[in-house]
């Protein structure tokens, strides 16, 4: 019997920068690259190493006292490998427009657009011990939704959604 020594893992870094101007806008930009690896002593000829990268942007623009435009943009970049030859990169962009009502602004009408670029894919890549797998699955793609949000809190604190 030969002992199998397995080494796998992920090393990455996250960073984010935010900037805001009170009652005007706020914006945040971030990145999360990571390097993933998997090696086995029994099959030292097979090594799975790849990069995953996530970049994101979030924003809110305040248009007067009653209107607010918000959104988030997430780009997922996945390196192709011999084990994973397909392109599963995706950019997911969501945006919503809020209109506040009442004196206390505790009622909001929201128009929400999900997956504007129609790239929402269900995706999971896993490496552990001697198993390397990639799974795709069905998701709900692009849609519009109207919402009515009501903050009925009586604690006197401002509404936050």
PDB file of C-alpha atoms in Angstrom:
ATOM      1  CA  UNK A   1       0.000   0.000   0.000  1.00  0.00           C
ATOM      2  CA  UNK A   2       1.232   3.403  -0.975  1.00  0.00           C
ATOM      3  CA  UNK A   3       0.325   6.416   1.116  1.00  0.00           C
ATOM      4  CA  UNK A   4      -1.355   9.166  -0.866  1.00  0.00           C
ATOM      5  CA  UNK A   5      -0.398  12.663   0.222  1.00  0.00           C
ATOM      6  CA  UNK A   6      -2.798  15.290  -1.059  1.00  0.00           C
ATOM      7  CA  UNK A   7      -2.223  18.997  -1.077  1.00  0.00           C
ATOM      8  CA  UNK A   8      -5.028  21.301  -2.113  1.00  0.00           C
ATOM      9  CA  UNK A   9      -6.168  24.736  -1.202  1.00  0.00           C
ATOM     10  CA  UNK A  10      -6.772  28.283  -2.197  1.00  0.00           C
ATOM     11  CA  UNK A  11      -4.858  31.493  -1.577  1.00  0.00           C
ATOM     12  CA  UNK A  12      -6.369  34.863  -2.277  1.00  0.00           C
ATOM     13  CA  UNK A  13      -6.727  38.462  -1.301  1.00  0.00           C
ATOM     14  CA  UNK A  14      -9.716  40.797  -1.049  1.00  0.00           C
ATOM     15  CA  UNK A  15      -9.611  44.546  -1.304  1.00  0.00           C
ATOM     16  CA  UNK A  16     -12.248  47.242  -1.561  1.00  0.00           C
ATOM     17  CA  UNK A  17     -12.377  51.025  -1.934  1.00  0.00           C
ATOM     18  CA  UNK A  18     -15.474  53.101  -1.095  1.00  0.00           C
ATOM     19  CA  UNK A  19     -16.207  56.760  -1.685  1.00  0.00           C
ATOM     20  CA  UNK A  20     -19.295  58.748  -0.808  1.00  0.00           C
ATOM     21  CA  UNK A  21     -20.634  62.254  -0.788  1.00  0.00           C
ATOM     22  CA  UNK A  22     -23.461  62.689   1.718  1.00  0.00           C
ATOM     23  CA  UNK A  23     -26.927  62.891   0.133  1.00  0.00           C
ATOM     24  CA  UNK A  24     -25.365  62.756  -3.376  1.00  0.00           C
ATOM     25  CA  UNK A  25     -23.886  59.307  -4.058  1.00  0.00           C
ATOM     26  CA  UNK A  26     -21.756  56.433  -2.802  1.00  0.00           C
ATOM     27  CA  UNK A  27     -19.693  53.986  -4.799  1.00  0.00           C
ATOM     28  CA  UNK A  28     -17.577  50.971  -3.923  1.00  0.00           C
ATOM     29  CA  UNK A  29     -15.154  48.965  -6.044  1.00  0.00           C
ATOM     30  CA  UNK A  30     -13.610  45.657  -5.020  1.00  0.00           C
ATOM     31  CA  UNK A  31     -11.552  42.739  -6.286  1.00  0.00           C
ATOM     32  CA  UNK A  32     -10.984  39.204  -5.006  1.00  0.00           C
ATOM     33  CA  UNK A  33      -8.454  37.172  -6.974  1.00  0.00           C
ATOM     34  CA  UNK A  34      -7.599  33.680  -5.711  1.00  0.00           C
ATOM     35  CA  UNK A  35      -5.274  30.890  -6.822  1.00  0.00           C
ATOM     36  CA  UNK A  36      -6.537  27.309  -6.409  1.00  0.00           C
ATOM     37  CA  UNK A  37      -4.428  24.164  -6.466  1.00  0.00           C
ATOM     38  CA  UNK A  38      -4.716  20.400  -6.035  1.00  0.00           C
ATOM     39  CA  UNK A  39      -1.927  17.794  -6.162  1.00  0.00           C
ATOM     40  CA  UNK A  40      -1.707  14.114  -5.232  1.00  0.00           C
ATOM     41  CA  UNK A  41       1.425  12.046  -4.516  1.00  0.00           C
ATOM     42  CA  UNK A  42      -0.005   8.939  -6.202  1.00  0.00           C
ATOM     43  CA  UNK A  43      -0.768  10.807  -9.455  1.00  0.00           C
ATOM     44  CA  UNK A  44       1.939  13.454  -9.380  1.00  0.00           C
ATOM     45  CA  UNK A  45       1.583  13.801 -13.182  1.00  0.00           C
ATOM     46  CA  UNK A  46      -1.857  15.365 -12.648  1.00  0.00           C
ATOM     47  CA  UNK A  47      -2.045  18.793 -11.087  1.00  0.00           C
ATOM     48  CA  UNK A  48      -5.016  21.144 -11.161  1.00  0.00           C
ATOM     49  CA  UNK A  49      -4.137  24.816 -10.717  1.00  0.00           C
ATOM     50  CA  UNK A  50      -6.259  27.777 -11.756  1.00  0.00           C
ATOM     51  CA  UNK A  51      -7.165  31.393 -11.000  1.00  0.00           C
ATOM     52  CA  UNK A  52     -10.598  32.677  -9.980  1.00  0.00           C
ATOM     53  CA  UNK A  53     -11.204  36.414 -10.036  1.00  0.00           C
ATOM     54  CA  UNK A  54     -14.171  38.451  -8.830  1.00  0.00           C
ATOM     55  CA  UNK A  55     -14.532  42.174  -9.457  1.00  0.00           C
ATOM     56  CA  UNK A  56     -17.471  44.201  -8.168  1.00  0.00           C
ATOM     57  CA  UNK A  57     -18.933  47.675  -8.269  1.00  0.00           C
ATOM     58  CA  UNK A  58     -21.791  48.974  -6.101  1.00  0.00           C
ATOM     59  CA  UNK A  59     -23.382  52.393  -6.392  1.00  0.00           C
ATOM     60  CA  UNK A  60     -26.205  54.575  -5.071  1.00  0.00           C
ATOM     61  CA  UNK A  61     -27.157  57.908  -6.616  1.00  0.00           C
ATOM     62  CA  UNK A  62     -29.527  60.109  -4.627  1.00  0.00           C
ATOM     63  CA  UNK A  63     -31.685  62.237  -6.925  1.00  0.00           C
ATOM     64  CA  UNK A  64     -33.395  64.727  -4.665  1.00  0.00           C
ATOM     65  CA  UNK A  65     -35.176  63.646  -1.489  1.00  0.00           C
ATOM     66  CA  UNK A  66     -37.487  61.067  -3.030  1.00  0.00           C
ATOM     67  CA  UNK A  67     -35.559  59.217  -5.776  1.00  0.00           C
ATOM     68  CA  UNK A  68     -32.605  56.832  -5.552  1.00  0.00           C
ATOM     69  CA  UNK A  69     -30.865  54.808  -8.293  1.00  0.00           C
ATOM     70  CA  UNK A  70     -28.757  51.848  -7.113  1.00  0.00           C
ATOM     71  CA  UNK A  71     -26.953  48.936  -8.654  1.00  0.00           C
ATOM     72  CA  UNK A  72     -24.297  46.298  -8.417  1.00  0.00           C
ATOM     73  CA  UNK A  73     -22.054  44.791 -11.045  1.00  0.00           C
ATOM     74  CA  UNK A  74     -20.161  41.538 -10.404  1.00  0.00           C
ATOM     75  CA  UNK A  75     -17.688  40.042 -12.888  1.00  0.00           C
ATOM     76  CA  UNK A  76     -16.548  36.458 -12.282  1.00  0.00           C
ATOM     77  CA  UNK A  77     -13.519  35.407 -14.331  1.00  0.00           C
ATOM     78  CA  UNK A  78     -12.624  31.704 -14.222  1.00  0.00           C
ATOM     79  CA  UNK A  79      -9.433  30.377 -15.785  1.00  0.00           C
ATOM     80  CA  UNK A  80      -9.819  27.522 -18.256  1.00  0.00           C
ATOM     81  CA  UNK A  81      -7.787  24.404 -17.494  1.00  0.00           C
ATOM     82  CA  UNK A  82      -7.343  20.967 -19.005  1.00  0.00           C
ATOM     83  CA  UNK A  83      -9.937  19.691 -16.510  1.00  0.00           C
ATOM     84  CA  UNK A  84     -12.222  22.732 -17.066  1.00  0.00           C
ATOM     85  CA  UNK A  85     -12.092  23.694 -20.790  1.00  0.00           C
ATOM     86  CA  UNK A  86     -15.392  25.630 -20.978  1.00  0.00           C
ATOM     87  CA  UNK A  87     -15.785  29.373 -20.560  1.00  0.00           C
ATOM     88  CA  UNK A  88     -17.867  30.038 -17.431  1.00  0.00           C
ATOM     89  CA  UNK A  89     -17.077  33.735 -17.098  1.00  0.00           C
ATOM     90  CA  UNK A  90     -20.076  35.891 -16.279  1.00  0.00           C
ATOM     91  CA  UNK A  91     -20.946  39.508 -15.583  1.00  0.00           C
ATOM     92  CA  UNK A  92     -24.023  39.993 -13.414  1.00  0.00           C
ATOM     93  CA  UNK A  93     -25.521  43.501 -13.370  1.00  0.00           C
ATOM     94  CA  UNK A  94     -28.540  44.395 -11.230  1.00  0.00           C
ATOM     95  CA  UNK A  95     -30.103  47.830 -10.911  1.00  0.00           C
ATOM     96  CA  UNK A  96     -33.060  49.300  -9.059  1.00  0.00           C
ATOM     97  CA  UNK A  97     -34.867  52.609  -8.893  1.00  0.00           C
ATOM     98  CA  UNK A  98     -36.644  53.640  -5.684  1.00  0.00           C
ATOM     99  CA  UNK A  99     -39.307  56.301  -5.193  1.00  0.00           C
ATOM    100  CA  UNK A 100     -40.028  57.230  -1.573  1.00  0.00           C
ATOM    101  CA  UNK A 101     -43.468  58.276  -0.354  1.00  0.00           C
ATOM    102  CA  UNK A 102     -44.973  59.823   2.833  1.00  0.00           C
ATOM    103  CA  UNK A 103     -43.509  62.541   5.037  1.00  0.00           C
ATOM    104  CA  UNK A 104     -41.229  60.079   6.831  1.00  0.00           C
ATOM    105  CA  UNK A 105     -40.173  58.346   3.582  1.00  0.00           C
ATOM    106  CA  UNK A 106     -41.232  55.031   5.108  1.00  0.00           C
ATOM    107  CA  UNK A 107     -42.879  53.732   1.915  1.00  0.00           C
ATOM    108  CA  UNK A 108     -40.858  52.852  -1.218  1.00  0.00           C
ATOM    109  CA  UNK A 109     -41.900  51.778  -4.677  1.00  0.00           C
ATOM    110  CA  UNK A 110     -39.027  49.888  -6.324  1.00  0.00           C
ATOM    111  CA  UNK A 111     -38.431  48.844  -9.918  1.00  0.00           C
ATOM    112  CA  UNK A 112     -35.752  46.132  -9.866  1.00  0.00           C
ATOM    113  CA  UNK A 113     -33.914  44.822 -12.951  1.00  0.00           C
ATOM    114  CA  UNK A 114     -32.045  41.571 -12.343  1.00  0.00           C
ATOM    115  CA  UNK A 115     -29.343  40.195 -14.658  1.00  0.00           C
ATOM    116  CA  UNK A 116     -29.521  43.028 -17.194  1.00  0.00           C
ATOM    117  CA  UNK A 117     -26.816  41.419 -19.380  1.00  0.00           C
ATOM    118  CA  UNK A 118     -28.516  37.967 -19.235  1.00  0.00           C
ATOM    119  CA  UNK A 119     -25.355  36.175 -18.040  1.00  0.00           C
ATOM    120  CA  UNK A 120     -26.529  34.641 -14.757  1.00  0.00           C
ATOM    121  CA  UNK A 121     -25.210  31.082 -14.772  1.00  0.00           C
ATOM    122  CA  UNK A 122     -25.377  28.538 -11.995  1.00  0.00           C
ATOM    123  CA  UNK A 123     -21.796  27.453 -11.468  1.00  0.00           C
ATOM    124  CA  UNK A 124     -19.684  25.742  -8.822  1.00  0.00           C
ATOM    125  CA  UNK A 125     -16.092  24.509  -9.113  1.00  0.00           C
ATOM    126  CA  UNK A 126     -14.742  22.266  -6.349  1.00  0.00           C
ATOM    127  CA  UNK A 127     -11.372  20.736  -5.603  1.00  0.00           C
ATOM    128  CA  UNK A 128     -10.763  18.522  -2.588  1.00  0.00           C
ATOM    129  CA  UNK A 129      -8.707  15.421  -1.854  1.00  0.00           C
ATOM    130  CA  UNK A 130      -8.666  13.513  -5.157  1.00  0.00           C
ATOM    131  CA  UNK A 131     -11.908  14.947  -6.565  1.00  0.00           C
ATOM    132  CA  UNK A 132     -11.967  17.845  -8.985  1.00  0.00           C
ATOM    133  CA  UNK A 133     -15.443  18.811 -10.206  1.00  0.00           C
ATOM    134  CA  UNK A 134     -17.298  21.582 -11.980  1.00  0.00           C
ATOM    135  CA  UNK A 135     -21.073  21.826 -11.835  1.00  0.00           C
ATOM    136  CA  UNK A 136     -23.481  24.040 -13.743  1.00  0.00           C
ATOM    137  CA  UNK A 137     -27.170  24.299 -12.957  1.00  0.00           C
ATOM    138  CA  UNK A 138     -30.255  26.225 -14.040  1.00  0.00           C
ATOM    139  CA  UNK A 139     -30.950  29.659 -12.585  1.00  0.00           C
ATOM    140  CA  UNK A 140     -33.545  32.367 -13.004  1.00  0.00           C
ATOM    141  CA  UNK A 141     -32.237  34.747 -15.619  1.00  0.00           C
ATOM    142  CA  UNK A 142     -33.154  38.293 -16.557  1.00  0.00           C
ATOM    143  CA  UNK A 143     -36.337  39.745 -15.060  1.00  0.00           C
ATOM    144  CA  UNK A 144     -38.028  42.947 -13.893  1.00  0.00           C
ATOM    145  CA  UNK A 145     -39.848  43.213 -10.593  1.00  0.00           C
ATOM    146  CA  UNK A 146     -41.945  45.879  -8.903  1.00  0.00           C
ATOM    147  CA  UNK A 147     -41.869  45.960  -5.100  1.00  0.00           C
ATOM    148  CA  UNK A 148     -43.604  47.992  -2.454  1.00  0.00           C
ATOM    149  CA  UNK A 149     -41.545  48.295   0.735  1.00  0.00           C
ATOM    150  CA  UNK A 150     -42.952  49.698   3.938  1.00  0.00           C
ATOM    151  CA  UNK A 151     -40.920  50.411   7.063  1.00  0.00           C
ATOM    152  CA  UNK A 152     -43.416  50.349   9.912  1.00  0.00           C
ATOM    153  CA  UNK A 153     -40.829  50.693  12.683  1.00  0.00           C
ATOM    154  CA  UNK A 154     -41.836  53.094  15.460  1.00  0.00           C
ATOM    155  CA  UNK A 155     -38.404  53.394  17.050  1.00  0.00           C
ATOM    156  CA  UNK A 156     -37.710  56.716  15.360  1.00  0.00           C
ATOM    157  CA  UNK A 157     -34.686  55.447  13.440  1.00  0.00           C
ATOM    158  CA  UNK A 158     -34.359  56.233   9.733  1.00  0.00           C
ATOM    159  CA  UNK A 159     -35.418  53.586   7.256  1.00  0.00           C
ATOM    160  CA  UNK A 160     -32.688  51.409   5.757  1.00  0.00           C
ATOM    161  CA  UNK A 161     -33.290  48.722   3.151  1.00  0.00           C
TER     162      UNK A 161
END
